[in-house]
Amino acid sequence: MSKATAEAVKKAGHGGPDLLRAAVIAVAAGVAGLVVALVLGGAAAEKVIPGLGDAGTVTRWGLPLSRLAMNLCAAVTVGALLAAAALLPLEGSGRAKDGPRDVPRLSEDATGYLRAASWLAAAWATAAAATLVFTVADVLGQPVGQVITGSELSGYVGQLPQGTALMIVVLLAVVVALLARTTATPAAAFGLLAVAGIALLPPPLTGHSASSANHSVATTGVALHVLAVAPWVGGLAVVGAHALLRRDRLDVVADRFSRMAVWCFVAVGASGLVNVLARLPDPSELVGTDYGRLAIGKMIAFAVLGWFGWWHRGRTLPALAERRPGAFTRLATVEVAVMAATAGLAVALARTAPPAPTAEESPVEALIGYGMPPAITPGRLAGLWQFDFFFAVLAAVLAGLYLAGVVRLRRRGDRWPVGRTAAWLLGVLTIVTVTQTGVAKYAPVLFSVHMVQHMVLNMLTPILLVLGAPVTLALRALKPARIRGDRGPREWLAAALHSRAAGIIAHPATATVIFVVSTFALYFTPLFETAMRNHLGHIAMSAHFLLAGTLFFWVLIGVDPAPRKLPYPGRILLLFVTMPFHAFFGIALMNLGEPLARGWYTAVDPPWGASTLSDQHTGGAIAWGFGEIPTFIVLIAMAFQWYFDDQRQARRLDRKADRAEERRAARAAAAGGDAAAGPDVIDEDDELGAYNARLAKLAERDERSRER
């Protein structure tokens, strides 16, 4: 056994009992919080209605307990992967085979957390499987033993949305458990962290958020809430374990987690507030209903956790920098226990039904989340705003991060073109225009308005965004990693640009296929109606439009560095080859004999509108005519880029020629003569000198030929 390994075992031996004690306290706090909330909220004493099946006491308590175990295991799995990928510094592993730089690798502690994530993910999958069994028993009203021994489990898993969601969690958690045991690279750790993040989403998105009166807002709010809570809770648990085990780099790990936790705290608070407003539009329901009172309890716990974070930043982090970890360890242990109790409260809140809407919900409102809008007019398209939480957050983040980068450059004394900033902000404005105004309100019920939204997000917004050069701005504004061999955001961004995956995705052929084929594959298959019927599907469809267009126009006119750059004649050819396909798509829509997504548009057919088929023909005309606008903008941008690129090339050649002339003069002076009488040596960078020498040789050969 090496000295380092022996030292690590010794440290773990000293901190193991403390870690076990802290884990027991946290689990006990979580169970206590769950039990108290279930009793106070009334979910623990559900009334059995005569004539309906009763799943029994085992299911009544087993379901929330298994869900609590699933949530805690999920959070700690995310925390372990986060520690391996980002909280612990990377280490160099010597020289790379194809370059002079060190190849970053995971440290010994980071690899240990990656292996721990394997066991935690296995526990996560087990708890999710148990939750699946209890959920089927609860829905069917049958004892859990009967569900396990009978055929109900396999028969209902695919039919119940909650069952399908939990099965996805089991599969993804098993993938994380298996791969975390075999991988040991930073990129793999980040990939597993992304998979774990995806596995967090299915269960909450099939709960109360999907059936809420404001389900479009609630769905996005709960997704953001879960994605912010898991790294916050799990990250703190792993940082606390790192302290209890007396591992190295605790000050670095705690500082990085603290900076991340601030943003998690803000996201959790904002999304939680949105969720409460979506489910409890009447403030009196906060104190007049069990759901509201539990929500108040969760708010109080959130405020307490905020106080813990403030104390950490003001007191315990400076103590860590001075090598005094005791105060941090004690406070983190208590904070993790409070977080576990809050998690139990959240599970009980999910088991408590929110107040039913006071007004009867119309069929259209049940489908799109709001009532049928009035007859469409230009004024209502501009002024009848419809709040979309996902795209509102996206627009705020895009604008905020970009402006923060510009401000950092200016404070540093660097310049950034005003035109790029204007292009980026105008692109963000177009996102707001088609996702928050009346365009978003009418898009679900009128295919023509939906097509306007599609065309803007797919063919106008991306042009403005890529002209803003966000990657170049990020590379200039982000600071290099403080620790040698480590990767910060700047290094990860550079590594992603040079990765093999980026080379494949950003290949002109790949980008073109995604841009063209995905449009036909979406609209002329049942996928379009499926996406329209689900708010998450609608978000995914709109996000795909935006990403596919951004990828394609990055290849064409992107200012940012890319794995492969086409010459300008090739870019023009690609543009004129691609754009007719959108015209063909519009013509195909204009010649439809049967409407697309007939079931959806029949259900939301406005009484004041034209027929569905006629409206879709109008949408086809919009798709056919809209293609001229981006083509014109791209051609202008490409012409300017080509011109300025030629100017840069000419200036570069002039500088090379000047340097070569200076070197010739220096050689001639060293030889005792003038530059013209210098040695007959052509500098390898002197293209003008080489060209003149070749002309001189040709003239000399012609002179000899005439003399003969």
XYZ file of C-alpha atoms in Angstrom:
708
model
C 0.000 0.000 0.000
C 1.397 3.386 -0.990
C 1.903 6.169 1.524
C -0.820 8.312 -0.071
C -3.314 5.450 -0.028
C -2.494 4.635 3.592
C -3.010 8.287 4.508
C -6.394 8.346 2.735
C -7.515 5.180 4.528
C -6.414 6.670 7.833
C -8.399 9.859 7.195
C -11.474 7.898 6.162
C -11.200 5.770 9.278
C -11.218 8.869 11.467
C -14.152 10.488 9.646
C -16.258 7.401 8.882
C -18.229 7.300 12.158
C -18.905 11.042 11.944
C -20.191 10.652 8.395
C -22.438 7.728 9.387
C -23.812 9.729 12.323
C -24.555 12.713 10.077
C -26.275 10.464 7.521
C -28.481 8.895 10.181
C -29.435 12.342 11.494
C -30.321 13.537 7.995
C -32.450 10.460 7.217
C -34.222 10.711 10.563
C -34.929 14.400 9.940
C -36.316 13.622 6.491
C -38.612 10.885 7.789
C -39.750 13.071 10.700
C -40.527 15.966 8.370
C -42.473 13.626 6.089
C -44.521 12.062 8.880
C -45.392 15.377 10.490
C -46.394 16.917 7.162
C -48.512 13.879 6.196
C -50.338 13.998 9.513
C -50.893 17.772 9.476
C -51.842 17.757 5.795
C -54.365 14.953 6.218
C -52.763 12.599 3.682
C -51.956 10.063 6.396
C -55.644 9.573 7.224
C -57.237 9.197 3.818
C -60.867 8.205 3.923
C -61.798 4.906 2.328
C -64.805 5.394 0.076
C -67.196 2.412 0.151
C -67.167 0.508 -3.113
C -63.660 1.609 -4.078
C -60.540 -0.452 -3.494
C -58.149 0.365 -0.675
C -54.430 -0.117 -1.190
C -53.931 -0.482 2.546
C -51.721 1.020 5.202
C -48.514 -0.394 3.735
C -49.048 1.495 0.497
C -50.325 4.611 2.262
C -47.031 4.942 4.127
C -44.751 3.008 1.813
C -45.388 5.266 -1.188
C -44.277 8.564 0.429
C -41.356 6.863 2.214
C -40.094 5.271 -1.004
C -40.533 8.555 -2.831
C -38.532 10.335 -0.133
C -35.789 7.717 -0.457
C -35.848 8.148 -4.238
C -35.545 11.929 -3.989
C -32.726 11.832 -1.437
C -30.768 9.187 -3.380
C -31.253 11.185 -6.570
C -29.976 14.382 -4.931
C -26.911 12.714 -3.402
C -26.144 10.961 -6.720
C -26.214 14.331 -8.481
C -24.056 15.782 -5.701
C -21.427 13.034 -6.045
C -21.283 13.475 -9.820
C -21.125 17.246 -9.393
C -18.205 16.918 -6.979
C -16.356 14.647 -9.391
C -16.967 16.821 -12.440
C -16.808 20.392 -11.154
C -16.268 20.913 -7.434
C -12.922 19.124 -7.160
C -10.044 20.483 -9.270
C -8.776 18.347 -12.115
C -5.194 17.182 -12.342
C -2.744 16.988 -15.257
C -1.598 13.575 -16.436
C 1.519 14.450 -18.352
C 1.897 15.415 -21.984
C -0.776 14.674 -24.539
C 0.085 12.543 -27.542
C -0.931 15.183 -30.067
C 0.114 18.385 -28.316
C 2.278 20.022 -25.715
C -0.442 20.582 -23.116
C -1.295 18.422 -20.125
C -4.345 16.200 -20.384
C -6.698 16.903 -17.444
C -7.882 13.905 -15.459
C -9.977 13.309 -12.356
C -8.217 13.443 -9.024
C -8.211 10.445 -6.694
C -10.987 11.942 -4.559
C -13.053 12.798 -7.650
C -12.717 9.241 -8.937
C -13.857 8.032 -5.520
C -16.991 10.182 -5.728
C -17.643 8.864 -9.227
C -17.525 5.308 -7.889
C -19.736 6.326 -4.951
C -22.225 7.740 -7.457
C -22.495 4.250 -8.929
C -23.734 2.812 -5.620
C -25.962 5.809 -4.983
C -27.518 5.523 -8.439
C -28.203 1.842 -7.792
C -30.008 2.827 -4.594
C -31.861 5.510 -6.574
C -33.021 2.908 -9.117
C -34.133 0.563 -6.316
C -36.126 3.300 -4.566
C -37.706 4.322 -7.895
C -38.703 0.709 -8.565
C -40.301 0.499 -5.113
C -42.111 3.781 -5.768
C -43.368 2.340 -9.046
C -44.859 -0.687 -7.306
C -46.508 1.434 -4.610
C -47.831 3.888 -7.229
C -49.555 1.122 -9.202
C -51.015 -0.251 -5.981
C -52.244 3.214 -4.988
C -53.836 3.925 -8.365
C -55.536 0.534 -8.597
C -56.536 0.481 -4.941
C -55.035 -2.967 -4.410
C -52.647 -4.230 -1.725
C -49.026 -4.154 -2.787
C -48.658 -7.926 -2.385
C -51.445 -8.525 -4.878
C -49.854 -6.111 -7.362
C -46.480 -7.845 -7.152
C -47.825 -11.376 -7.543
C -50.422 -10.544 -10.180
C -50.171 -9.180 -13.726
C -51.271 -5.646 -12.872
C -47.741 -4.270 -12.568
C -46.666 -5.093 -16.118
C -50.064 -4.214 -17.522
C -50.401 -0.757 -16.006
C -46.825 0.555 -16.086
C -47.121 1.642 -19.710
C -50.657 2.967 -19.307
C -50.086 5.190 -16.277
C -48.108 8.402 -16.901
C -46.590 8.110 -13.427
C -45.621 4.495 -14.132
C -43.924 5.382 -17.404
C -42.085 8.249 -15.737
C -40.773 6.035 -12.932
C -39.705 3.344 -15.373
C -37.649 5.946 -17.241
C -36.040 6.944 -13.935
C -35.144 3.312 -13.187
C -33.546 2.836 -16.607
C -31.536 6.063 -16.511
C -30.385 5.461 -12.927
C -29.183 1.990 -13.901
C -27.239 3.519 -16.804
C -25.547 5.940 -14.399
C -24.818 3.125 -11.939
C -23.158 0.966 -14.586
C -21.151 3.656 -16.375
C -19.959 5.380 -13.206
C -18.064 2.209 -12.301
C -16.094 2.100 -15.550
C -15.409 5.707 -16.563
C -12.753 7.992 -15.131
C -12.579 11.029 -17.420
C -13.879 14.566 -16.787
C -16.059 14.504 -19.911
C -17.649 11.215 -18.833
C -18.393 12.645 -15.374
C -20.172 15.613 -16.953
C -22.067 13.295 -19.298
C -23.296 11.176 -16.392
C -24.269 14.355 -14.539
C -26.392 15.363 -17.550
C -28.058 11.917 -17.640
C -28.806 12.146 -13.916
C -30.295 15.609 -14.441
C -32.623 14.247 -17.129
C -33.663 11.399 -14.814
C -34.825 13.939 -12.219
C -37.575 15.343 -14.417
C -40.151 12.643 -15.331
C -41.806 12.092 -11.896
C -42.507 15.736 -10.968
C -43.692 16.564 -14.486
C -46.448 13.938 -14.251
C -47.701 15.125 -10.853
C -49.828 18.118 -9.891
C -48.006 20.364 -12.354
C -49.391 18.514 -15.348
C -52.985 18.871 -14.118
C -52.749 22.379 -12.683
C -55.034 25.048 -14.053
C -51.945 26.979 -15.190
C -50.145 23.822 -16.277
C -47.898 25.546 -18.820
C -46.376 27.750 -16.100
C -46.443 25.051 -13.424
C -44.711 22.496 -15.652
C -41.754 24.752 -16.379
C -41.653 25.957 -12.785
C -41.459 22.485 -11.288
C -38.784 21.412 -13.800
C -36.593 24.390 -12.890
C -37.319 23.786 -9.204
C -36.148 20.166 -9.307
C -33.064 20.937 -11.399
C -32.017 23.605 -8.891
C -32.834 21.660 -5.716
C -30.924 18.471 -6.558
C -27.431 19.984 -6.975
C -28.054 22.275 -4.004
C -29.073 19.482 -1.613
C -26.806 16.802 -3.035
C -23.872 19.155 -3.408
C -24.077 20.230 0.221
C -24.338 16.601 1.357
C -21.176 15.682 -0.542
C -19.309 18.778 0.643
C -20.265 17.870 4.205
C -19.065 14.306 3.635
C -15.819 15.673 2.203
C -15.313 17.670 5.394
C -16.210 14.801 7.740
C -13.816 12.462 5.917
C -11.066 15.096 6.254
C -10.280 15.108 2.537
C -7.985 17.620 0.880
C -9.091 20.721 -1.052
C -12.067 21.329 1.262
C -11.677 25.102 0.975
C -11.793 24.918 -2.834
C -14.761 22.529 -2.865
C -16.731 24.612 -0.358
C -16.006 27.876 -2.185
C -17.122 26.476 -5.542
C -20.248 24.968 -4.036
C -21.084 28.238 -2.291
C -20.945 30.193 -5.543
C -23.169 27.621 -7.243
C -25.548 27.449 -4.276
C -26.336 31.168 -4.552
C -27.763 30.659 -8.039
C -29.558 27.481 -6.957
C -31.135 29.418 -4.081
C -32.385 32.118 -6.460
C -33.740 29.548 -8.938
C -35.458 27.530 -6.200
C -37.066 30.641 -4.741
C -38.292 31.986 -8.085
C -39.603 28.645 -9.343
C -41.215 27.851 -5.997
C -43.035 31.169 -6.013
C -44.253 30.532 -9.558
C -45.478 27.065 -8.579
C -47.429 28.413 -5.609
C -49.019 31.164 -7.699
C -49.953 28.635 -10.402
C -51.697 26.315 -7.937
C -53.021 28.878 -5.427
C -54.141 31.961 -7.361
C -56.198 33.117 -4.354
C -53.901 34.239 -1.460
C -56.511 33.151 1.091
C -55.916 29.531 0.057
C -52.443 29.720 1.615
C -53.936 29.647 5.106
C -57.329 28.130 4.340
C -56.204 24.833 2.818
C -53.910 21.982 3.862
C -51.916 22.432 0.659
C -51.418 26.126 1.355
C -50.307 25.567 4.946
C -47.756 22.972 3.865
C -46.548 25.429 1.221
C -46.056 28.037 3.957
C -44.034 25.505 5.941
C -41.841 24.892 2.922
C -41.324 28.646 2.496
C -40.192 28.923 6.111
C -37.733 26.053 5.620
C -36.464 27.775 2.486
C -35.854 30.978 4.446
C -33.958 29.025 7.116
C -31.762 27.454 4.448
C -31.086 30.909 3.060
C -29.877 31.979 6.493
C -27.548 28.965 6.580
C -26.091 29.990 3.234
C -25.565 33.565 4.374
C -23.794 32.330 7.520
C -21.576 30.032 5.455
C -20.425 32.828 3.179
C -19.859 35.273 6.020
C -18.344 33.050 8.725
C -17.475 29.458 7.918
C -15.846 29.897 4.488
C -13.288 32.382 5.859
C -12.620 29.880 8.668
C -11.992 27.171 6.064
C -9.482 29.414 4.330
C -7.677 29.632 7.664
C -7.640 25.802 8.013
C -10.361 25.712 10.699
C -13.041 23.333 9.318
C -14.842 22.575 12.578
C -17.482 25.302 12.363
C -18.255 24.481 8.731
C -18.641 20.770 9.482
C -21.056 21.342 12.353
C -23.174 23.882 10.474
C -23.238 21.798 7.288
C -24.453 18.752 9.261
C -27.369 20.734 10.678
C -28.110 22.282 7.278
C -28.232 18.890 5.581
C -30.680 17.699 8.253
C -32.896 20.742 7.609
C -32.707 20.059 3.865
C -33.726 16.422 4.408
C -36.678 17.528 6.557
C -37.660 19.974 3.801
C -37.462 17.129 1.280
C -39.873 15.130 3.446
C -42.176 18.132 3.562
C -42.000 18.401 -0.243
C -42.998 14.735 -0.652
C -45.970 15.256 1.671
C -46.901 18.358 -0.330
C -46.881 16.264 -3.503
C -49.231 13.769 -1.804
C -51.639 16.571 -0.869
C -54.071 17.634 -3.554
C -54.105 21.376 -4.300
C -57.432 23.224 -4.094
C -59.764 22.534 -6.982
C -60.447 25.471 -9.328
C -63.505 27.461 -8.306
C -64.657 27.989 -11.910
C -65.481 25.159 -14.254
C -62.697 24.509 -16.751
C -63.644 24.483 -20.431
C -62.294 21.769 -22.777
C -60.100 24.310 -24.561
C -58.720 25.601 -21.257
C -57.874 22.055 -20.206
C -55.854 21.611 -23.406
C -53.980 24.904 -23.737
C -54.076 26.194 -20.147
C -56.254 29.265 -20.797
C -59.568 30.104 -22.364
C -60.206 30.611 -26.068
C -58.792 34.019 -27.082
C -61.049 36.501 -28.896
C -61.031 36.987 -32.662
C -57.539 37.686 -33.925
C -56.504 41.226 -34.864
C -53.086 42.874 -35.291
C -53.607 44.788 -32.058
C -54.366 41.618 -30.099
C -51.347 39.870 -31.585
C -49.188 42.662 -30.218
C -50.942 43.431 -26.956
C -52.597 40.228 -25.727
C -49.583 38.938 -23.797
C -49.223 35.310 -22.726
C -46.565 34.543 -20.094
C -44.384 31.536 -20.929
C -42.093 30.845 -17.993
C -39.553 28.762 -19.912
C -38.863 31.271 -22.667
C -39.064 34.201 -20.260
C -36.273 32.638 -18.203
C -34.350 31.750 -21.362
C -34.529 35.309 -22.693
C -33.510 36.783 -19.330
C -30.536 34.415 -19.039
C -29.363 35.011 -22.620
C -29.554 38.789 -22.313
C -28.139 38.894 -18.779
C -25.114 36.680 -19.428
C -24.254 38.477 -22.661
C -24.441 41.937 -21.084
C -22.415 40.703 -18.104
C -19.676 39.575 -20.515
C -19.693 42.922 -22.319
C -19.489 44.798 -19.003
C -16.551 42.669 -17.866
C -14.662 43.411 -21.082
C -15.289 47.129 -20.804
C -14.168 47.224 -17.174
C -11.001 45.480 -18.265
C -10.432 48.114 -20.946
C -11.244 45.859 -23.915
C -13.577 46.808 -26.719
C -16.520 44.824 -28.022
C -18.351 45.776 -31.248
C -21.637 47.528 -30.627
C -23.114 45.847 -33.694
C -22.644 42.399 -32.182
C -24.353 43.457 -28.967
C -27.238 44.979 -30.914
C -27.639 41.812 -33.012
C -27.716 39.593 -29.924
C -30.231 41.730 -28.035
C -32.412 42.004 -31.121
C -32.348 38.215 -31.399
C -33.444 37.906 -27.761
C -36.193 40.452 -28.459
C -37.527 38.272 -31.283
C -37.742 35.343 -28.845
C -39.793 37.469 -26.468
C -41.976 38.711 -29.324
C -43.110 35.269 -30.478
C -43.258 33.522 -27.078
C -44.751 36.138 -24.725
C -47.111 38.246 -26.845
C -50.372 37.437 -28.587
C -48.409 35.345 -31.089
C -47.893 32.768 -28.335
C -51.545 33.030 -27.284
C -52.920 32.328 -30.752
C -50.245 29.835 -31.875
C -51.894 26.756 -30.260
C -55.257 27.393 -31.951
C -54.197 28.772 -35.358
C -51.677 26.916 -37.496
C -50.872 30.090 -39.442
C -49.769 31.901 -36.269
C -47.845 28.821 -35.166
C -45.997 28.924 -38.487
C -45.036 32.560 -37.872
C -43.614 31.505 -34.516
C -41.763 28.602 -36.162
C -40.256 30.721 -38.926
C -39.037 33.421 -36.556
C -37.442 30.966 -34.110
C -35.952 28.832 -36.873
C -34.886 31.343 -39.530
C -34.646 34.848 -38.071
C -33.663 34.627 -34.400
C -30.676 32.296 -35.071
C -29.194 34.701 -37.634
C -29.181 37.527 -35.117
C -27.812 35.322 -32.338
C -24.873 33.926 -34.329
C -23.967 37.435 -35.510
C -23.665 38.353 -31.829
C -20.650 35.977 -31.497
C -21.520 34.721 -27.981
C -18.789 32.061 -27.899
C -16.082 34.584 -28.785
C -17.414 36.892 -26.081
C -17.389 34.077 -23.530
C -13.835 33.032 -24.396
C -12.672 36.614 -23.928
C -14.714 37.420 -20.819
C -14.307 34.211 -18.816
C -11.224 33.967 -16.648
C -8.827 31.010 -16.912
C -8.933 28.384 -14.175
C -7.066 29.475 -11.062
C -5.498 26.060 -10.446
C -2.986 24.724 -12.938
C -4.307 21.738 -14.859
C -7.908 22.408 -13.827
C -10.800 23.286 -16.091
C -13.055 26.226 -15.446
C -15.970 27.356 -17.650
C -13.557 28.815 -20.212
C -11.550 25.596 -20.496
C -14.676 23.459 -20.730
C -16.026 25.675 -23.491
C -12.766 25.407 -25.454
C -12.694 21.630 -24.942
C -16.287 21.335 -26.202
C -15.449 23.308 -29.358
C -12.527 20.986 -30.115
C -14.356 17.766 -29.226
C -15.166 15.061 -31.719
C -18.899 15.431 -31.023
C -18.775 19.128 -31.952
C -16.924 18.254 -35.139
C -19.683 15.838 -36.143
C -22.648 18.018 -35.171
C -21.187 21.211 -36.650
C -20.254 19.543 -39.935
C -22.042 21.402 -42.760
C -23.721 18.211 -43.970
C -25.012 17.329 -40.499
C -26.252 20.845 -39.803
C -28.033 20.982 -43.166
C -29.738 17.625 -42.693
C -30.975 18.603 -39.222
C -32.187 21.978 -40.500
C -34.096 20.574 -43.491
C -35.159 17.027 -42.678
C -36.405 17.687 -39.146
C -39.045 20.115 -40.441
C -40.589 17.544 -42.785
C -40.234 14.775 -40.176
C -42.077 16.838 -37.572
C -45.054 18.124 -39.547
C -45.780 15.156 -41.780
C -45.768 12.560 -39.000
C -47.922 12.108 -35.848
C -45.085 13.742 -33.897
C -46.550 17.207 -34.528
C -49.910 16.457 -32.900
C -48.177 14.726 -29.994
C -46.034 17.817 -29.382
C -49.048 20.134 -29.550
C -50.960 18.112 -26.940
C -48.241 18.408 -24.298
C -46.692 21.625 -23.016
C -43.298 19.979 -22.638
C -43.588 18.726 -26.194
C -44.394 22.239 -27.373
C -41.353 23.604 -25.523
C -39.169 20.872 -27.023
C -40.494 21.637 -30.509
C -39.826 25.373 -30.201
C -36.397 24.776 -28.663
C -35.566 22.437 -31.537
C -36.486 25.121 -34.072
C -34.172 27.557 -32.320
C -31.236 25.148 -31.906
C -31.451 23.682 -35.415
C -31.499 27.143 -36.970
C -28.639 28.344 -34.774
C -26.501 25.351 -35.766
C -27.156 25.864 -39.486
C -26.515 29.609 -39.538
C -23.427 29.149 -37.345
C -22.006 27.092 -40.210
C -23.015 29.733 -42.756
C -22.251 33.107 -41.153
C -21.022 32.313 -37.657
C -18.370 34.678 -36.296
C -17.451 32.282 -33.510
C -14.743 29.634 -33.899
C -16.075 26.381 -35.311
C -14.601 22.913 -35.887
C -14.965 23.334 -39.670
C -15.163 26.535 -41.721
C -16.482 26.502 -45.267
C -14.947 28.851 -47.851
C -17.264 31.656 -48.861
C -18.183 30.227 -52.286
C -19.131 26.985 -50.526
C -21.289 28.893 -48.058
C -23.181 30.657 -50.825
C -23.722 27.352 -52.611
C -24.986 25.737 -49.399
C -27.409 28.622 -48.817
C -28.932 28.415 -52.293
C -29.151 24.634 -52.127
C -30.892 24.632 -48.727
C -33.385 27.480 -48.916
C -35.536 25.967 -51.713
C -36.414 23.100 -49.387
C -38.317 25.521 -47.159
C -40.147 26.764 -50.223
C -41.009 23.154 -51.091
C -42.242 22.681 -47.526
C -44.520 25.716 -47.838
C -45.854 24.544 -51.201
C -46.575 21.106 -49.718
C -48.618 22.744 -46.948
C -50.472 24.905 -49.449
C -51.536 21.787 -51.371
C -52.766 19.754 -48.401
C -55.965 17.842 -48.986
C -56.387 16.840 -45.341
C -55.462 18.957 -42.308
C -52.442 18.162 -40.160
C -53.066 17.135 -36.538
C -56.790 16.912 -37.214
C -57.622 15.752 -33.679
C -55.865 18.697 -32.041
C -57.191 21.441 -34.288
C -60.711 20.019 -34.131
C -60.578 20.218 -30.324
C -59.287 23.817 -30.250
C -61.078 25.110 -33.360
C -61.936 28.786 -32.713
C -65.518 29.762 -33.565
C -64.383 32.994 -35.240
C -61.637 31.528 -37.458
C -61.469 30.051 -40.933
C -61.556 26.317 -41.501
C -58.576 24.312 -40.275
C -57.502 23.345 -43.784
C -57.752 26.923 -45.060
C -55.724 28.184 -42.087
C -53.051 25.569 -42.765
C -52.890 26.669 -46.401
C -52.256 30.187 -45.081
C -49.494 28.774 -42.879
C -47.943 27.173 -45.960
C -47.976 30.525 -47.773
C -46.231 32.090 -44.767
C -43.559 29.371 -44.823
C -43.085 29.823 -48.565
C -42.770 33.606 -48.446
C -40.818 33.936 -45.221
C -37.738 32.215 -46.666
C -36.833 35.300 -48.699
C -36.191 37.383 -45.568
C -33.435 35.259 -43.988
C -31.864 34.603 -47.390
C -31.538 38.340 -48.008
C -30.114 38.981 -44.508
C -27.631 36.113 -44.783
C -26.419 37.250 -48.214
C -25.784 40.773 -46.928
C -23.972 39.471 -43.848
C -21.936 37.055 -45.943
C -20.960 39.796 -48.417
C -19.667 42.014 -45.611
C -17.846 39.118 -43.965
C -16.215 38.126 -47.256
C -15.126 41.700 -47.943
C -13.646 42.228 -44.486
C -11.972 38.817 -44.612
C -10.276 39.760 -47.896
C -9.146 43.016 -46.318
C -7.651 41.152 -43.363
C -5.898 38.719 -45.695
C -4.456 41.598 -47.723
C -3.187 43.337 -44.590
C -1.687 40.083 -43.370
C 0.157 39.561 -46.675
C 1.388 43.160 -46.620
C 2.800 42.664 -43.118
C 4.539 39.457 -44.200
C 6.026 41.216 -47.237
C 7.244 44.109 -45.068
C 8.885 41.705 -42.631
C 10.554 39.845 -45.500
C 11.832 43.124 -46.961
C 13.292 44.055 -43.584
C 15.045 40.689 -43.380
C 16.489 41.096 -46.923
C 17.779 44.542 -46.023
C 19.331 43.172 -42.847
C 21.075 40.352 -44.771
C 22.310 42.814 -47.398
C 23.672 45.143 -44.717
C 25.453 42.226 -43.077
C 26.999 41.326 -46.475
C 28.300 44.882 -46.921
C 26.049 45.890 -49.792
C 22.618 47.297 -50.466
C 19.425 45.301 -50.402
C 19.408 44.728 -54.138
C 22.932 43.318 -54.018
C 22.214 41.005 -51.095
C 22.593 37.267 -51.207
C 20.283 35.359 -53.530
C 18.193 33.880 -50.726
C 14.405 33.934 -50.733
C 12.677 33.984 -47.333
C 10.074 31.218 -47.053
C 7.464 33.785 -45.885
C 8.314 36.283 -48.659
C 5.601 35.390 -51.176
C 6.170 38.615 -53.152
C 9.914 37.966 -53.341
C 9.326 34.407 -54.485
C 6.894 35.605 -57.148
C 9.393 38.226 -58.419
C 12.193 35.639 -58.443
C 10.075 33.290 -60.522
C 9.299 36.062 -63.015
C 13.006 36.896 -63.224
C 13.874 33.271 -63.992
C 11.221 33.122 -66.694
C 12.534 36.339 -68.249
C 16.095 35.002 -68.141
C 15.014 31.773 -69.832
C 13.207 33.720 -72.574
C 16.316 35.874 -73.108
C 18.496 32.773 -73.548
C 16.009 31.337 -76.012
C 16.136 34.483 -78.184
C 19.957 34.506 -78.126
C 19.982 30.976 -79.542
